[in-house]
Structure formats: C-alpha cells, structure tokens
Short mmCIF file of C-alpha atoms in Angstrom, two decimals:
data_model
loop_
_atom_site.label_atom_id
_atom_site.label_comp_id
_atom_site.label_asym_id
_atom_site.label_seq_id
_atom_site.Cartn_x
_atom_site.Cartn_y
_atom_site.Cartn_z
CA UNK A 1 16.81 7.23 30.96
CA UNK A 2 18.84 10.37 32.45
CA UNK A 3 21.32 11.72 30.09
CA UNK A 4 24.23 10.54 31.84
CA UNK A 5 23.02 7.28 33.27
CA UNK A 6 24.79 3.72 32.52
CA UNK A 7 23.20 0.46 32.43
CA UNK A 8 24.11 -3.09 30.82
CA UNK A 9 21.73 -4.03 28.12
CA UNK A 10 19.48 -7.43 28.95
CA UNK A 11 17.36 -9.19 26.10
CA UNK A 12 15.10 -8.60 23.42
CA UNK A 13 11.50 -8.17 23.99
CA UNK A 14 8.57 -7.88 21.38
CA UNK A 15 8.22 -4.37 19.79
CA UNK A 16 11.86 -3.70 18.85
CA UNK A 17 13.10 -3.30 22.50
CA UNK A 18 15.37 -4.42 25.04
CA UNK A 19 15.34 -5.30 29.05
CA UNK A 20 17.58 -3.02 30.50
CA UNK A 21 19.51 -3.73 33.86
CA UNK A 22 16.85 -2.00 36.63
CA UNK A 23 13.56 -1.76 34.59
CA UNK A 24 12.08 -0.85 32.18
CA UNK A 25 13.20 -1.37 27.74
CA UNK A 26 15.38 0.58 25.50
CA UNK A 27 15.22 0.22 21.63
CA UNK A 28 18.31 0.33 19.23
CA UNK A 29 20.80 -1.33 21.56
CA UNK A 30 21.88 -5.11 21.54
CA UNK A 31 22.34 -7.66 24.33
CA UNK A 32 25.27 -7.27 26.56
CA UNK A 33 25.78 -3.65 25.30
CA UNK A 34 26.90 -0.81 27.60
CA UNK A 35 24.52 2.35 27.14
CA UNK A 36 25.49 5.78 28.64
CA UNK A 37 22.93 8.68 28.56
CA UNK A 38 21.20 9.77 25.51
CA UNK A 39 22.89 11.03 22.47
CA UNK A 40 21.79 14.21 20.41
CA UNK A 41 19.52 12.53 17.81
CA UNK A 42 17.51 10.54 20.77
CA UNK A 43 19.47 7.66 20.43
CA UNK A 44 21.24 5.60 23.34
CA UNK A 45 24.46 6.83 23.48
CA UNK A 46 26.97 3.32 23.35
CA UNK A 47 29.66 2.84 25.62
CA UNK A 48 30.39 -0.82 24.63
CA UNK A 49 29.12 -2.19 21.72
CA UNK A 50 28.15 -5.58 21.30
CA UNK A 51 29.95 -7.47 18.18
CA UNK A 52 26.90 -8.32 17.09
CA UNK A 53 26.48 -5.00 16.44
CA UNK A 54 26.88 -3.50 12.18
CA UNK A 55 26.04 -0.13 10.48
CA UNK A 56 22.48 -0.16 9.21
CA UNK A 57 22.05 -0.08 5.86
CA UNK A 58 19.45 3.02 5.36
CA UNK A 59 20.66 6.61 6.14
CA UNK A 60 17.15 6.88 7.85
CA UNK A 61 17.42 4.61 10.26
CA UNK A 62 16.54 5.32 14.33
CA UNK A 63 14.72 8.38 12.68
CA UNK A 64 12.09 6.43 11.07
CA UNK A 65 9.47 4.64 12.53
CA UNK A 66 9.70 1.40 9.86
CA UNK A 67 12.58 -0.48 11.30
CA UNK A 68 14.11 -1.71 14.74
CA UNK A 69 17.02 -4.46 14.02
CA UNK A 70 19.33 -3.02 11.22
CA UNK A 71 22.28 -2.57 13.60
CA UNK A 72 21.95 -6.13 14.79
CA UNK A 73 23.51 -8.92 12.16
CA UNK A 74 20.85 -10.61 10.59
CA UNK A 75 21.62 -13.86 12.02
CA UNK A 76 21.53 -12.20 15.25
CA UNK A 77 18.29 -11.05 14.66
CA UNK A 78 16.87 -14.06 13.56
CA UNK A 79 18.04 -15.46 16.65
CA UNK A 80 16.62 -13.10 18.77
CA UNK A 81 13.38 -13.14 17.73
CA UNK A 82 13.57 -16.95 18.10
CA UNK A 83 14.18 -16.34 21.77
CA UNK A 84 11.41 -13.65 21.91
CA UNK A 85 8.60 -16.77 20.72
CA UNK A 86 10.06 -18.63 23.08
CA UNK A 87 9.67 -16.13 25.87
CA UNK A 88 5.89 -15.55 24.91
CA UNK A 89 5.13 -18.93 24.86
CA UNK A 90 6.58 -19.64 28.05
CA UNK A 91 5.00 -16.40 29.40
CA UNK A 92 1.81 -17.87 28.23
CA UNK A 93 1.86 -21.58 29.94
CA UNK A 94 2.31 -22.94 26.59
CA UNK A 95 3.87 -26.76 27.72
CA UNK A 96 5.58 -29.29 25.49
CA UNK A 97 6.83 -26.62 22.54
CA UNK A 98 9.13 -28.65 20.12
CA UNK A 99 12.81 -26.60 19.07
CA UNK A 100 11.82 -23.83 16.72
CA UNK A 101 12.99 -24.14 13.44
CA UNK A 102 13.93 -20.79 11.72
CA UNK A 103 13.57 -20.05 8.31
CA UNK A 104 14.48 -16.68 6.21
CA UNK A 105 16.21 -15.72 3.03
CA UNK A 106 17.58 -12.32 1.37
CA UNK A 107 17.04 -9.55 3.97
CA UNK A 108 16.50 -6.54 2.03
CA UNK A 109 14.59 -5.39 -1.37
CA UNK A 110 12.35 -8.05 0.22
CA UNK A 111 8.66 -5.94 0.64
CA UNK A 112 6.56 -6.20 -2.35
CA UNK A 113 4.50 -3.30 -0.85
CA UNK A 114 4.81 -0.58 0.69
CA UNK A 115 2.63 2.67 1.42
CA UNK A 116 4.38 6.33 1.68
CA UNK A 117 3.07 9.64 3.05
CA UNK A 118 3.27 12.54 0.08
CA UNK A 119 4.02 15.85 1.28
CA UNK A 120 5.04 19.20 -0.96
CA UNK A 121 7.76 21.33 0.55
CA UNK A 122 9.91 24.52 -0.60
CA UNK A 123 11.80 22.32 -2.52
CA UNK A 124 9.03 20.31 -4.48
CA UNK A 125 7.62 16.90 -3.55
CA UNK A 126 8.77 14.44 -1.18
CA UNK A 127 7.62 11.39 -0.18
CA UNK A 128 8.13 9.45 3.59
CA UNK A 129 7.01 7.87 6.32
CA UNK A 130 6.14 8.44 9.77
CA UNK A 131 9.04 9.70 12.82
CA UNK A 132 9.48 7.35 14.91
CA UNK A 133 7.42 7.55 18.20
CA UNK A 134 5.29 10.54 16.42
CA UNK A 135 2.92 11.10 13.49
CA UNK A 136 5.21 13.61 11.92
CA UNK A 137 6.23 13.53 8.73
CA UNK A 138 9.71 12.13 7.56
CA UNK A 139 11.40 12.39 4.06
CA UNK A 140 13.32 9.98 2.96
CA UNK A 141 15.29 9.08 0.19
CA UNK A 142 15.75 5.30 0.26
CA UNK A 143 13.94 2.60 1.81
CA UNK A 144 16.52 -0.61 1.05
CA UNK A 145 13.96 -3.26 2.21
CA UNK A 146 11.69 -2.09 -0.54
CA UNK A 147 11.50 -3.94 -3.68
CA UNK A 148 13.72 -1.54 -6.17
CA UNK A 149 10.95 -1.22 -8.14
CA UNK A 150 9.09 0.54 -5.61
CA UNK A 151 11.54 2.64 -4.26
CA UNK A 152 12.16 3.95 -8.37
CA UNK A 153 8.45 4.46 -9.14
CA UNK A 154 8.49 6.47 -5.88
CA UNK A 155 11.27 8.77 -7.03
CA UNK A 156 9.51 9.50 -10.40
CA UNK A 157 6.44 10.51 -8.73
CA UNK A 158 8.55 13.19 -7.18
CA UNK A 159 10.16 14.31 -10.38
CA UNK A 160 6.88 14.33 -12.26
CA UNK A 161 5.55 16.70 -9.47
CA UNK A 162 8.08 19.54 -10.39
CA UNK A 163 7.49 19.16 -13.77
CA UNK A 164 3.94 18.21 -14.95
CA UNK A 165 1.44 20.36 -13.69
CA UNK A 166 -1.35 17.81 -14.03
CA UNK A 167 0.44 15.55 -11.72
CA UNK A 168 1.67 18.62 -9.61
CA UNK A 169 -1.96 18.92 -8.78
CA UNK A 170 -2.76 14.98 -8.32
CA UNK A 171 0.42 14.97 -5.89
CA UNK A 172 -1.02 17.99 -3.91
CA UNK A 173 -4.15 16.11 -3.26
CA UNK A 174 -2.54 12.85 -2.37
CA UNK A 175 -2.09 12.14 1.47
CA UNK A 176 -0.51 8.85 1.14
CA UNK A 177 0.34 6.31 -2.05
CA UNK A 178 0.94 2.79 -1.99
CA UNK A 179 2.93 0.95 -4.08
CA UNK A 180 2.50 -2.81 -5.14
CA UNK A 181 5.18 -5.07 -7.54
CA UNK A 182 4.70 -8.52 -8.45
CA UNK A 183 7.51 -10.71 -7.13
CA UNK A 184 9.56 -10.69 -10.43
CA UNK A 185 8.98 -6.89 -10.19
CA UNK A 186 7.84 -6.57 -13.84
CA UNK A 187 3.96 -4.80 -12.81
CA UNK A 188 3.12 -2.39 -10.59
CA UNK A 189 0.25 -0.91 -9.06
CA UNK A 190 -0.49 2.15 -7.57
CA UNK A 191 -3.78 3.49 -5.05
CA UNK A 192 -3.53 7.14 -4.43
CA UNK A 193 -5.43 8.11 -1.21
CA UNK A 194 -6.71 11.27 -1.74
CA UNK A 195 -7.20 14.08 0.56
CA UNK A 196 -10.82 15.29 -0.37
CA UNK A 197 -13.04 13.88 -3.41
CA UNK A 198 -11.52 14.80 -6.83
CA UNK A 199 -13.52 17.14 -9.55
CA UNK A 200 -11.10 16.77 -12.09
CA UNK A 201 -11.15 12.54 -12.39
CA UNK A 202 -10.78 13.43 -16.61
CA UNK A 203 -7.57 13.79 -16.13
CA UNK A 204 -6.54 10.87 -13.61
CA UNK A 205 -5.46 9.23 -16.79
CA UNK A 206 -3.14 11.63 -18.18
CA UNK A 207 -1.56 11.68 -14.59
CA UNK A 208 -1.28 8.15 -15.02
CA UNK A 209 0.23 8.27 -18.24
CA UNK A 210 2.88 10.20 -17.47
CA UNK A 211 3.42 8.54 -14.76
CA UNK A 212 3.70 4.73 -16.92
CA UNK A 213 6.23 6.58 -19.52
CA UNK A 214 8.18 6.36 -16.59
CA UNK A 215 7.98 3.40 -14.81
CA UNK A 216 6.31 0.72 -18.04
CA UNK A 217 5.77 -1.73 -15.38
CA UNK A 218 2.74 0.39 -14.26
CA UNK A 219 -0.16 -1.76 -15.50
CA UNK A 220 -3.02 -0.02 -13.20
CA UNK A 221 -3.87 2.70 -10.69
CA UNK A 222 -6.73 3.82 -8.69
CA UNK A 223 -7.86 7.06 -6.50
CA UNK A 224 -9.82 6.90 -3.28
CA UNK A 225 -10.19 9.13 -0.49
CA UNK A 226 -8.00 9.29 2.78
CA UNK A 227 -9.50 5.89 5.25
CA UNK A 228 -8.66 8.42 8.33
CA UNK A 229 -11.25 11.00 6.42
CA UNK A 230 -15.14 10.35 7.77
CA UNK A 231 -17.05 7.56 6.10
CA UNK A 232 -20.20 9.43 5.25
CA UNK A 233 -18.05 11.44 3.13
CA UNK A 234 -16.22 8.62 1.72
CA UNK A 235 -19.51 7.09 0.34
CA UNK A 236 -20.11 10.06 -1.33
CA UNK A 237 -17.03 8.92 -3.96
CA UNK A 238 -16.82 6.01 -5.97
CA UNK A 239 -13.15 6.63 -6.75
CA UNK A 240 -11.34 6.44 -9.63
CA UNK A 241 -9.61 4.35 -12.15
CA UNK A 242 -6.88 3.05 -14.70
CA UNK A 243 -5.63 0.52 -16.38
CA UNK A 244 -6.01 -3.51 -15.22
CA UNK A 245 -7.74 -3.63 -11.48
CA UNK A 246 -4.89 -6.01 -10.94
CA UNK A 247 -1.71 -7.82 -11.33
CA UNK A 248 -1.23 -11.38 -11.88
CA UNK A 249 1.38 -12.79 -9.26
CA UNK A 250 3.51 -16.04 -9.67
CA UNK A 251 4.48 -18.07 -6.39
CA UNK A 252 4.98 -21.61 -5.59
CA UNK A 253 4.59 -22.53 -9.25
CA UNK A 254 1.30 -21.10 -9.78
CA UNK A 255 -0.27 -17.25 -11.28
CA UNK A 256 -2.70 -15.68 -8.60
CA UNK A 257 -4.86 -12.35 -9.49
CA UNK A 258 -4.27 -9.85 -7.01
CA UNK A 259 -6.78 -7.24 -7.44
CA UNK A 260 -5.65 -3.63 -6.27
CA UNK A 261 -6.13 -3.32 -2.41
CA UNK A 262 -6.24 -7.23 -1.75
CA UNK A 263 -3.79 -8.90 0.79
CA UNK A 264 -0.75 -10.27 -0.39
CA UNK A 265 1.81 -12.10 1.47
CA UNK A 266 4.37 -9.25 1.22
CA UNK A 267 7.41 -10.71 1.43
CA UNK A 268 8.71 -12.09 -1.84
CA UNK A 269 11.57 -14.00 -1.06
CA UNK A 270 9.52 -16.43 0.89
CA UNK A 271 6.47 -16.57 -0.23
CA UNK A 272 6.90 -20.07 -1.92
CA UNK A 273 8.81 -21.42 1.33
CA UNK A 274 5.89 -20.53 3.40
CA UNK A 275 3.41 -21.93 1.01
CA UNK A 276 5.55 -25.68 1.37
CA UNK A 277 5.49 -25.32 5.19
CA UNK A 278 1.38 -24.72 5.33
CA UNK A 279 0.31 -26.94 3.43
CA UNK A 280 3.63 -29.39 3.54
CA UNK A 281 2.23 -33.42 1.99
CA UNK A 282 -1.39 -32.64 3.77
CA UNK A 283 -3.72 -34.47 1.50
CA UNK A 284 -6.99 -35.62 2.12
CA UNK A 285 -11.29 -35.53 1.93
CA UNK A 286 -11.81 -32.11 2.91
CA UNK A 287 -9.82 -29.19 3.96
CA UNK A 288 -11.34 -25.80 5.05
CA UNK A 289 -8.88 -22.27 4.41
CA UNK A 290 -9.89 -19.55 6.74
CA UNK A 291 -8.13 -16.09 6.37
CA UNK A 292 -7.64 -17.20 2.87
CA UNK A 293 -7.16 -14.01 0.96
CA UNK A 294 -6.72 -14.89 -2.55
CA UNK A 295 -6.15 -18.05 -2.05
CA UNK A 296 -2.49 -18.46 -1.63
CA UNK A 297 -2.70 -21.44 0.25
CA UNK A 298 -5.73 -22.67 -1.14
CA UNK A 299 -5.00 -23.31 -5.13
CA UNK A 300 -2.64 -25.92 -3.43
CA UNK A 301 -4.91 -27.43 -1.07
CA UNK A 302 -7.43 -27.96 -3.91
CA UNK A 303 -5.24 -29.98 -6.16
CA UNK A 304 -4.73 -32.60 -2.97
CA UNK A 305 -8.26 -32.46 -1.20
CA UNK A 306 -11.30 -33.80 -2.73
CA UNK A 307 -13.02 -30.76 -1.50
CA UNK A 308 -11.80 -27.07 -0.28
CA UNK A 309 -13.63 -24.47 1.71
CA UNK A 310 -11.74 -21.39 1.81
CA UNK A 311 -13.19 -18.26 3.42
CA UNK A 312 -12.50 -14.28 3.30
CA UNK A 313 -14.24 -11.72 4.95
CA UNK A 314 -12.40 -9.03 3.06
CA UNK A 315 -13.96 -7.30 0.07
CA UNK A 316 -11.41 -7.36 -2.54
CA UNK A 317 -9.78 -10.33 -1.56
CA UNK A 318 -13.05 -12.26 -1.55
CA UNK A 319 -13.65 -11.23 -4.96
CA UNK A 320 -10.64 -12.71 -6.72
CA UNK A 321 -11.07 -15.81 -4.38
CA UNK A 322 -14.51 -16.55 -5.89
CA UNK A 323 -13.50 -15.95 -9.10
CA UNK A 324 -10.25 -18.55 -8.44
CA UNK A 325 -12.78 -20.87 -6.88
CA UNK A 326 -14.46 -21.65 -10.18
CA UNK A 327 -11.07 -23.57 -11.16
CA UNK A 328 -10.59 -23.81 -15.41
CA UNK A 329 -7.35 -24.28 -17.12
CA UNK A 330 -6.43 -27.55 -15.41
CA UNK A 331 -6.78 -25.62 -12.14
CA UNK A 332 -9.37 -27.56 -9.67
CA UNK A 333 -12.61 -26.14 -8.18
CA UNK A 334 -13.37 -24.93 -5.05
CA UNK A 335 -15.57 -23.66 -3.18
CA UNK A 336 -15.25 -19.77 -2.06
CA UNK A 337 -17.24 -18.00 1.12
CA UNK A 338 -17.66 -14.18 1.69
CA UNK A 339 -17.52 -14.41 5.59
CA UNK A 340 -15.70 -13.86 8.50
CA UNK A 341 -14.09 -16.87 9.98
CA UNK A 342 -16.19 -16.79 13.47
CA UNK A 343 -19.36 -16.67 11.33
CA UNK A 344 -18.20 -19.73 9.40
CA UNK A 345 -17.41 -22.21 12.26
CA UNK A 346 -20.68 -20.81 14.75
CA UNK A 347 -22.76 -21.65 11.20
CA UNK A 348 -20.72 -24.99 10.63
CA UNK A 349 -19.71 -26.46 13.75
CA UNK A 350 -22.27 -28.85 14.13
CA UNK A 351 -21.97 -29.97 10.32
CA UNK A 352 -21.16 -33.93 10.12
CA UNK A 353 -18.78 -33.93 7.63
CA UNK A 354 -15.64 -32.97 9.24
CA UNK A 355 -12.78 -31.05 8.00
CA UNK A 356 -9.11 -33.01 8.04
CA UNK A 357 -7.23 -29.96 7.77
CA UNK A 358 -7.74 -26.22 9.07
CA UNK A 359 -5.46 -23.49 7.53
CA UNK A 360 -5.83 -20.48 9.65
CA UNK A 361 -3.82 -17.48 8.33
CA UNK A 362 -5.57 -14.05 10.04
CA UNK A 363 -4.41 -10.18 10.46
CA UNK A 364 -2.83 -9.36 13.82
CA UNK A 365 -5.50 -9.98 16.15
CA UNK A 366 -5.21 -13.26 15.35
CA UNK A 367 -8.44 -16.11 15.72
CA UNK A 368 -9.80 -15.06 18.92
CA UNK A 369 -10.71 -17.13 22.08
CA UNK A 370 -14.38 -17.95 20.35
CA UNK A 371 -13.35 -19.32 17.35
CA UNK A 372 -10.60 -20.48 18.66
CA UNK A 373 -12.68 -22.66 20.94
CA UNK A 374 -14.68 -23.92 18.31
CA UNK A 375 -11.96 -24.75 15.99
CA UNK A 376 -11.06 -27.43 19.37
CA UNK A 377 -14.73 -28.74 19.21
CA UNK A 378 -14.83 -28.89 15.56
CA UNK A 379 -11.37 -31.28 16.11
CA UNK A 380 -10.15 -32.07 13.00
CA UNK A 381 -7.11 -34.02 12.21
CA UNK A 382 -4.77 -31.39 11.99
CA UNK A 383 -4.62 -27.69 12.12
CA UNK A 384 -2.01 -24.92 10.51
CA UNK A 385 -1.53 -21.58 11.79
CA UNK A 386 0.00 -18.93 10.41
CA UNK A 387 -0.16 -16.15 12.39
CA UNK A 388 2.07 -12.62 11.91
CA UNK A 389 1.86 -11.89 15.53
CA UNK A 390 3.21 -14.18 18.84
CA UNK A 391 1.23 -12.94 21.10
CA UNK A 392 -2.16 -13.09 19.70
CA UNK A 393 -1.16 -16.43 18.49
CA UNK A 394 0.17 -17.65 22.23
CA UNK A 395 -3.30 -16.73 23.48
CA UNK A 396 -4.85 -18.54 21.05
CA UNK A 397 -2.49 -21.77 20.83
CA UNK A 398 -3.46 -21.81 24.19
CA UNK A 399 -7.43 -22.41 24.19
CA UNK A 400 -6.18 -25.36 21.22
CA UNK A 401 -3.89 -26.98 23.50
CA UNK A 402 -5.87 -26.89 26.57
CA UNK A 403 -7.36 -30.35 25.68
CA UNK A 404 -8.15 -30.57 21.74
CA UNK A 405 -3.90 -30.36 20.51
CA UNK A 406 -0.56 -30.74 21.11
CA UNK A 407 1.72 -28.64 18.97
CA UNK A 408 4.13 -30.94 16.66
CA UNK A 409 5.97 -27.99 15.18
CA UNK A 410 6.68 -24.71 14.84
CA UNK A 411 8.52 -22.58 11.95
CA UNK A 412 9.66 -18.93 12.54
CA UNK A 413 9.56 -17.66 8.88
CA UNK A 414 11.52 -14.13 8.92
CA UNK A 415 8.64 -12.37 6.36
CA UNK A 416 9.74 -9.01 7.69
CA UNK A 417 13.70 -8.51 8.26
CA UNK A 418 15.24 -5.52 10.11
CA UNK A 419 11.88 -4.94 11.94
CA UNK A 420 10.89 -7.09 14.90
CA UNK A 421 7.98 -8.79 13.11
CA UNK A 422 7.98 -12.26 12.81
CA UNK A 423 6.06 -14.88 10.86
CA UNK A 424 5.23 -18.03 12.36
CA UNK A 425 3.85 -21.59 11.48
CA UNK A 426 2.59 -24.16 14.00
CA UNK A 427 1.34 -27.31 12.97
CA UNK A 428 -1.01 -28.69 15.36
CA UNK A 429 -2.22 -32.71 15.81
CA UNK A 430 -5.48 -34.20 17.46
CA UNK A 431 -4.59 -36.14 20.86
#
C-alpha cells in the first residue's frame, strides 16, 4: 500500500488480516473501514473508522507480534472469526455444515502461559516479545491477556536482575523464560532456556530462592538450553532443577499433574466449558483419546467408558498420563500409550473390538490425510475434534466426510481472545 492510497476495507481472513478493495490483505483495520496511506508507526492510517472499532487495551499493541483483534469489540471479533470458519469450510467443499455455535468468556488475564524473550540493556533487564513481522526484540511492560500472576513474576525477575548479582548472572544467560500458573493462579512454574550450558548449576537454587521470596506461588523451576541452539550440544546437558517438577491443576471438577514443559490447555477461563463440549453425555464400551496430553479429556472419559485408550507422543506429557492412567483415589483406570497417533491406528486398525468414541485433540498440523483416512475405516460411532487451527482441520474434516461422516455440530470456543486464533469442536456421526 502507497502512502497516500485509499481503499474500503472488505472482510476478515485467517492470520489477523483483512480483504482490501483491489487485492491483496491489510491487518489492524475493520470491515467497512476507510484506510488512507500508511501512518508513521507502520500502521494503516484511518480515514473512517468502523464503530466496531475501540482502543486496545495494551500500550504495545500493532508493535508486537502477539495480538491482531484488540481494536475490534470482542463481540465483533468473535463474530468474525465465526465468518472466517465458515469461509474455510466453504473454501474447502465442506457440504451440509450445521450454524456454528460460539462460545467464549472473560477476554483478558485469560493465558495461563506464556513465554518471554530476556534481554539486558543500559538500563538493566527487560523482558519482551518478538516485533511484529521481525525477530527483533520488543520490551514491554504489560501483557493484559496474561494471567496477573505471570505478568508480576515477570516484573520481579527484572528487579532481581539489578539487584542480586547471582540472578544478574542467571538473567544474562537466559534467552527466553516461560511462565506457567495454575488456573486459580496460586503456583507457578518457571523453565529458563539458557543460552549455553551452565557451570555454576550450585547456585540455580539460590537464584530460585530469591526469586520465590518474591513471588511464594513459585513451587518449581528448571534450566535447559536454548531449542534453536544445535542438538548435539543440547545432549551434552541434562539441565537443571528446583523445587516440585510440577503443579497440580484443577478443571472441570477434577486435579491434573502438569509436569513442567507438558501441554496444557492454556486458556483458563474455558477450560472446563471445553471439557463439557468434548466429551458432552458420550458414554459407552470403549473410547480411544488421541492427542491426549495429560489427560484432560480423558479422566472424564474413564469414569463413563468401560475402557479408555488415550495416547501421547509427547515426552512429558506422556509421563504424567501414564502415571494418571493407573487410576487410585476413587479415580478409574486407564490405559496410557507413548505413541504418536498415526502409529496407533496403522498398529490398531484392523483390531475387532471397535472404539465408540474418538477424541482427537492435536497441535496445529492437525491429524493428517493418513490417519485421517484410517480414523474413516476404523468408523466408530462418533468422533470429536478439537482442533486449534481451521484450516488443517477443513482438510482433514474433509477425508471424514467424504463417505465415513456427516458433521452434527460444530463449537467455536474463543481459547485465544484479541489474536485471530480460534478453537474449534466438531462432533462427527457414522452415516
């Protein structure tokens, strides 16, 4: 876009932007607006604003890379992303999609995680994330979707780093920290991803003392090196450690173990309203959970199925699943698998007893067209899917529906307001 070129605004697309009038997408402008040129700080420069339009929240925003929606009223944005499913699904041939129901709750202090950049300037530490558009780095001083917690135990890091030398020097060999609260926000965790392999790990808990007389709802930390640093090196460090390994979480009535670096749904407004919608009155003989992490979904499948197979390919999630899987303490049994999902159903597709339930719940990328062609052969009763992406989960709705399902509903769940993630739930039925 020229500096002083004016266009009318079109719709919302996936990715935080919007059609624009001759081609192409602009971000941070609303339907119907009236965009001339480019202002100083890179941002459309609004001619006519839309009255959906508000004043974002965070002093940060259009700089920073996190968010695309908080100028947009969060009705309005709930709506739009509504239309956006809709869009990919048409886009995709998807036939015979019922209304989609939306579903959200408190839009900010939502994110029971989140994972900063640490770098040390003139004037002492700081802590950010990424520009937007760039990998530079970008200081903040808020982040209002953040759990308060988070945001607080972020700020004492800083102030610890101008005063206590040991953590001075723990700070100065941090690249990036990330921060973890249980939904009540009364624990905390902390991973520190280091930079290069510490020689000093004797004093990783002072650092982390100092750092708990700050913020008592620390109940563990850990060190490990930088992911983006070369994995030969990385196996040359075990990493380091404080305190519990873990924090217990309590959703949809229950205590889960969430050991440091396992998945988490991270929204925790909603985590109990997205729990009801998975696994809604499904009872039954046998119910398998792929993607299950820790089990979310799982503890409540077991208490209604005669038998539960959940699987998790990932390390640290798998580990707490196996341990939940062995059931005590009025809690059912069930059984736990170390695998990834497409190894599961090639290894169990041709079992006889067959599953009456399928919760899929996997990363971005979604099931994939293989597995996603043997979950249709496999054809049980019913099948949930919970996917964090539309697209991957079009794609793959759309090897289900080709003969095996028809779609009987689907729930946007708003996991991530004021960013144009969305959370979805289809519940799918055997013809």
């Amino acid at each position: 876009m020229t500096s002083g070129e004016t266009i009318r605004i079109g719709g919302a697309e996936y990715g935080g932007t919007f059609a624009v009038e001759s081609s192409g997408a602009l971000g941070f402008v609303l339907p119907g607006e009236l965009v001339q040129g480019v202002g100083s700080n890179g941002l459309p420069r609004i001619a006519e604003a839309s009255a959906d339009r508000v004043t974002p929240r965070c002093e940060h925003f259009g700089a920073c890379g996190g968010c695309q929606y908080q100028h947009a009223a969060y009705d309005v944005q709930v709506g739009m992303k509504a239309e956006i499913l809709r869009g990919i699904f048409a886009q995709t041939g998807l036939q015979d999609v019922p209304a989609i129901r939306t579903r959200h709750a408190e839009a900010w202090g939502y994110r029971n995680r989140i994972r900063l950049r640490v770098e040390r300037g003139a004037d002492g530490f700081r802590v950010g994330y990424s520009r937007r558009g760039t990998n530079d780095f970008l200081p903040i001083r808020e982040c209002p979707i953040a759990a308060p917690l988070l945001w607080r135990a972020a700020e004492a890091l800083t102030k610890l780093g101008g005063v206590d030398a040991n953590s001075g020097r723990w700070l100065a060999a941090t690249s990036e920290v990330e921060l973890f609260c249980d939904g009540g926000e009364s624990r905390l965790q902390m991973t520190f991803y280091l930079r290069e392999a510490s020689r000093d790990g004797g004093s990783f808990p002072g650092f982390c003392g100092r750092i708990q007389a700050a913020v008592p709802e620390l109940v563990g930390a850990g060190a490990e090196l930088d992911p983006e640093l070369n994995r030969r090196v990385r196996r040359r460090w075990d990493g380091l450690a404080w305190g519990s390994p873990g924090l217990s979480y309590e959703a949809a009535g229950r205590t889960y173990w969430v050991s440091r670096g396992a998945f988490f749904q991270v929204n925790r407004w909603l985590v109990d309203r997205l729990v009801e919608l998975v696994c809604a009155d499904s009872a039954g003989t046998l119910a398998w959970d792929l993607f299950a992490g820790v089990g979310l979904f799982t503890r409540v499948l077991a208490e209604r199925f005669g038998r539960v197979v959940a699987v998790e390919v990932g390390v640290e999630a798998a580990a707490d699943l196996a341990i939940a899987g062995k059931g005590g303490k009025g809690r059912p049994a069930f059984e736990a698998v170390h695998a990834s999902t497409l190894d599961f159903l090639k290894g169990n597709e041709l079992q006889r007893e067959r599953p009456e339930l399928i919760v899929l719940d996997p990363p971005r990328a979604g099931v994939g067209s293989e597995a996603a062609a043997i979950l249709a052969r496999i054809g049980a009763a019913q099948v949930v899917y919970c996917s964090c992406d539309p697209v991957t989960l079009a794609r793959d709705l759309a090897v289900l529906t080709r003969d095996a399902y028809r779609i009987e509903s689907v729930d946007l769940v708003d996991m991530f307001p004021q960013t144009f993630h969305l959370e979805t739930v289809v519940r799918l039925v055997r013809r």
